[in-house]
Amino acid sequence: MSELADRHEASGKVREIYNFGDTMLLVASDRISAFDVIMPTPIPDKGRVLTALSAFWFERTAELVPNHLISIDPTQFPAAARETPDLAGRAMLVKRLTMMPIECVVRGYLAGSGWKDYRDTGSICGLRLPDGLRESERLPRPIFTPATKATSGHDINIDAETARLLVGDDARYEMLERLSLDLYEHASSFARERGIIIADTKFEFGIDETGQLVLADEALTSDSSRFWPAEGYAPGGAQPAFDKQFLRDWLEAQHWNKQPPAPELPDDVVAGTRGRYTEAYQLLTGEPFSAYLRRNGVTP
Ligand code: PZK
């Protein structure tokens, strides 16, 4: 067993956490899910694109809120992680925090569970919205719609009173709401100018040893957000996902029953999907993804 494996702490659907005491290593794999099923075929560099996007946004939003990122440079990693091949570009060394018990979701557009709740009740998380909004429509203003992590898969939307009780401190809850809305406002306007609509996004925060709120997890990636191409945006129905639509369309044409196992992905679907991830990186950052790979010592 490798030194790193001994430090394994937790697994997400497509990520792993390794324990280094006061710090931890978050590693994004190339695994991809569609229709809630992990595909048997990885998308090369997907984990690196998501890590690159998080690192990009952490740097750009550091003036709004401190974040947990220490380094993505493997020479700065603890010895047990420094030598592991394949970590370059896909791993973040982060500060260990005491995590907040809510997911801080911000919605600028009506999609997913927000659309369903609105369609069925006229409200999302207890927030009444105007009548007559259509699926994928831009909201009059972005809304904070907290959720809790369900042990089995999907998040559960909760109202503000429940979220306040979980956080346990009204001032801290209001800080989470304000920081989340400010982050979304900043990132969504930046992305919109570059051809990407961030329809909604989920932030996770923690508290550091000084009691300050710190932005954690991945941030403003296409795995933690809905990214839509701005070109062709048309409310009144579902919008194509910037990253996964090519894969979803292919899967739909296979008449797969959406139960595991998913079919193996052909090379052209893998390449096309990889291209969507790297295109999102280039649109948002203005540099080719190959520049990120070179800067971070990723060798073919
Ligand atoms: C933490 N997760 C989610 C689960 C993943 C990520 N800075 C932090 N301090 C303490 N705990 C966490 C973090 C962060 N980020 C994040 N769970 C705990 C998660 C599985 C795999 F990569």
mmCIF file of N, CA and C in Angstrom, residues 87-133:
data_model
loop_
_atom_site.group_PDB
_atom_site.id
_atom_site.type_symbol
_atom_site.label_atom_id
_atom_site.label_comp_id
_atom_site.label_asym_id
_atom_site.label_seq_id
_atom_site.Cartn_x
_atom_site.Cartn_y
_atom_site.Cartn_z
ATOM 1 N N LEU A 87 -0.846 13.064 -9.289
ATOM 2 C CA LEU A 87 -1.532 14.062 -8.452
ATOM 3 C C LEU A 87 -1.414 15.462 -9.040
ATOM 4 N N ALA A 88 -0.349 15.703 -9.826
ATOM 5 C CA ALA A 88 -0.081 17.063 -10.312
ATOM 6 C C ALA A 88 -1.298 17.606 -11.049
ATOM 7 N N GLY A 89 -1.729 18.782 -10.621
ATOM 8 C CA GLY A 89 -2.842 19.464 -11.281
ATOM 9 C C GLY A 89 -4.213 19.054 -10.806
ATOM 10 N N ARG A 90 -4.318 17.904 -10.116
ATOM 11 C CA ARG A 90 -5.655 17.442 -9.703
ATOM 12 C C ARG A 90 -5.853 17.454 -8.186
ATOM 13 N N ALA A 91 -4.814 17.796 -7.439
ATOM 14 C CA ALA A 91 -4.898 17.749 -5.974
ATOM 15 C C ALA A 91 -4.754 19.143 -5.385
ATOM 16 N N MET A 92 -5.523 19.402 -4.360
ATOM 17 C CA MET A 92 -5.427 20.658 -3.608
ATOM 18 C C MET A 92 -5.080 20.323 -2.168
ATOM 19 N N LEU A 93 -3.998 20.931 -1.669
ATOM 20 C CA LEU A 93 -3.720 20.866 -0.237
ATOM 21 C C LEU A 93 -4.540 21.983 0.413
ATOM 22 N N VAL A 94 -5.375 21.617 1.365
ATOM 23 C CA VAL A 94 -6.289 22.604 1.967
ATOM 24 C C VAL A 94 -6.180 22.566 3.483
ATOM 25 N N LYS A 95 -6.629 23.637 4.074
ATOM 26 C CA LYS A 95 -6.639 23.765 5.527
ATOM 27 C C LYS A 95 -7.852 23.016 6.089
ATOM 28 N N ARG A 96 -7.639 22.231 7.125
ATOM 29 C CA ARG A 96 -8.776 21.540 7.746
ATOM 30 C C ARG A 96 -9.606 22.534 8.557
ATOM 31 N N LEU A 97 -10.886 22.470 8.356
ATOM 32 C CA LEU A 97 -11.842 23.377 9.008
ATOM 33 C C LEU A 97 -12.894 22.574 9.754
ATOM 34 N N THR A 98 -13.665 23.274 10.573
ATOM 35 C CA THR A 98 -14.888 22.685 11.128
ATOM 36 C C THR A 98 -16.028 23.090 10.192
ATOM 37 N N MET A 99 -16.563 22.087 9.466
ATOM 38 C CA MET A 99 -17.501 22.409 8.383
ATOM 39 C C MET A 99 -18.872 22.823 8.917
ATOM 40 N N MET A 100 -19.477 23.771 8.221
ATOM 41 C CA MET A 100 -20.857 24.191 8.511
ATOM 42 C C MET A 100 -21.819 23.084 8.073
ATOM 43 N N PRO A 101 -22.920 22.899 8.799
ATOM 44 C CA PRO A 101 -23.822 21.780 8.498
ATOM 45 C C PRO A 101 -24.821 22.061 7.369
ATOM 46 N N ILE A 102 -24.661 23.164 6.653
ATOM 47 C CA ILE A 102 -25.570 23.423 5.515
ATOM 48 C C ILE A 102 -24.775 23.622 4.228
ATOM 49 N N GLU A 103 -25.437 23.301 3.126
ATOM 50 C CA GLU A 103 -24.932 23.601 1.799
ATOM 51 C C GLU A 103 -25.491 24.962 1.428
ATOM 52 N N CYS A 104 -24.613 25.852 0.993
ATOM 53 C CA CYS A 104 -25.026 27.226 0.681
ATOM 54 C C CYS A 104 -25.276 27.342 -0.816
ATOM 55 N N VAL A 105 -26.517 27.132 -1.214
ATOM 56 C CA VAL A 105 -26.899 27.132 -2.630
ATOM 57 C C VAL A 105 -27.402 28.517 -3.014
ATOM 58 N N VAL A 106 -26.902 29.016 -4.140
ATOM 59 C CA VAL A 106 -27.427 30.263 -4.706
ATOM 60 C C VAL A 106 -27.966 29.956 -6.096
ATOM 61 N N ARG A 107 -29.170 30.456 -6.351
ATOM 62 C CA ARG A 107 -29.815 30.259 -7.653
ATOM 63 C C ARG A 107 -30.082 31.608 -8.308
ATOM 64 N N GLY A 108 -29.593 31.732 -9.549
ATOM 65 C CA GLY A 108 -29.889 32.924 -10.339
ATOM 66 C C GLY A 108 -30.939 32.644 -11.395
ATOM 67 N N TYR A 109 -31.169 31.347 -11.646
ATOM 68 C CA TYR A 109 -32.096 30.885 -12.686
ATOM 69 C C TYR A 109 -32.898 29.720 -12.114
ATOM 70 N N LEU A 110 -34.048 29.449 -12.730
ATOM 71 C CA LEU A 110 -34.955 28.409 -12.219
ATOM 72 C C LEU A 110 -34.656 27.061 -12.867
ATOM 73 N N ALA A 111 -33.922 26.204 -12.156
ATOM 74 C CA ALA A 111 -33.553 24.901 -12.720
ATOM 75 C C ALA A 111 -33.529 23.850 -11.624
ATOM 76 N N GLY A 112 -33.527 22.590 -12.040
ATOM 77 C CA GLY A 112 -33.375 21.484 -11.113
ATOM 78 C C GLY A 112 -34.474 21.445 -10.068
ATOM 79 N N SER A 113 -34.071 21.166 -8.816
ATOM 80 C CA SER A 113 -35.073 21.046 -7.737
ATOM 81 C C SER A 113 -35.742 22.397 -7.467
ATOM 82 N N GLY A 114 -35.058 23.491 -7.750
ATOM 83 C CA GLY A 114 -35.652 24.821 -7.573
ATOM 84 C C GLY A 114 -36.836 25.004 -8.500
ATOM 85 N N TRP A 115 -36.665 24.622 -9.757
ATOM 86 C CA TRP A 115 -37.760 24.698 -10.724
ATOM 87 C C TRP A 115 -38.929 23.796 -10.290
ATOM 88 N N LYS A 116 -38.596 22.562 -9.876
ATOM 89 C CA LYS A 116 -39.659 21.630 -9.484
ATOM 90 C C LYS A 116 -40.435 22.156 -8.285
ATOM 91 N N ASP A 117 -39.704 22.652 -7.262
ATOM 92 C CA ASP A 117 -40.380 23.183 -6.068
ATOM 93 C C ASP A 117 -41.243 24.390 -6.436
ATOM 94 N N TYR A 118 -40.716 25.273 -7.272
ATOM 95 C CA TYR A 118 -41.486 26.455 -7.697
ATOM 96 C C TYR A 118 -42.737 26.035 -8.469
ATOM 97 N N ARG A 119 -42.566 25.100 -9.400
ATOM 98 C CA ARG A 119 -43.690 24.651 -10.229
ATOM 99 C C ARG A 119 -44.790 24.044 -9.351
ATOM 100 N N ASP A 120 -44.388 23.313 -8.302
ATOM 101 C CA ASP A 120 -45.357 22.615 -7.453
ATOM 102 C C ASP A 120 -45.936 23.512 -6.363
ATOM 103 N N THR A 121 -45.179 24.511 -5.893
ATOM 104 C CA THR A 121 -45.598 25.276 -4.701
ATOM 105 C C THR A 121 -45.536 26.796 -4.859
ATOM 106 N N GLY A 122 -44.882 27.286 -5.900
ATOM 107 C CA GLY A 122 -44.687 28.732 -6.053
ATOM 108 C C GLY A 122 -43.539 29.265 -5.204
ATOM 109 N N SER A 123 -42.896 28.387 -4.427
ATOM 110 C CA SER A 123 -41.806 28.813 -3.537
ATOM 111 C C SER A 123 -40.605 27.881 -3.672
ATOM 112 N N ILE A 124 -39.432 28.381 -3.250
ATOM 113 C CA ILE A 124 -38.233 27.555 -3.084
ATOM 114 C C ILE A 124 -37.680 27.859 -1.698
ATOM 115 N N CYS A 125 -37.491 26.812 -0.888
ATOM 116 C CA CYS A 125 -36.962 26.988 0.479
ATOM 117 C C CYS A 125 -37.764 28.026 1.261
ATOM 118 N N GLY A 126 -39.079 28.067 1.024
ATOM 119 C CA GLY A 126 -39.938 29.002 1.749
ATOM 120 C C GLY A 126 -39.942 30.411 1.179
ATOM 121 N N LEU A 127 -39.174 30.633 0.112
ATOM 122 C CA LEU A 127 -39.145 31.966 -0.521
ATOM 123 C C LEU A 127 -40.194 32.013 -1.622
ATOM 124 N N ARG A 128 -41.168 32.902 -1.477
ATOM 125 C CA ARG A 128 -42.214 33.063 -2.491
ATOM 126 C C ARG A 128 -41.638 33.800 -3.709
ATOM 127 N N LEU A 129 -41.897 33.259 -4.878
ATOM 128 C CA LEU A 129 -41.408 33.891 -6.116
ATOM 129 C C LEU A 129 -42.598 34.399 -6.924
ATOM 130 N N PRO A 130 -42.362 35.329 -7.852
ATOM 131 C CA PRO A 130 -43.473 35.819 -8.683
ATOM 132 C C PRO A 130 -44.127 34.671 -9.446
ATOM 133 N N ASP A 131 -45.414 34.796 -9.738
ATOM 134 C CA ASP A 131 -46.123 33.805 -10.562
ATOM 135 C C ASP A 131 -45.636 33.895 -12.014
ATOM 136 N N GLY A 132 -45.816 32.790 -12.726
ATOM 137 C CA GLY A 132 -45.645 32.815 -14.180
ATOM 138 C C GLY A 132 -44.219 32.658 -14.671
ATOM 139 N N LEU A 133 -43.279 32.341 -13.778
ATOM 140 C CA LEU A 133 -41.899 32.118 -14.233
ATOM 141 C C LEU A 133 -41.819 30.785 -14.989
#
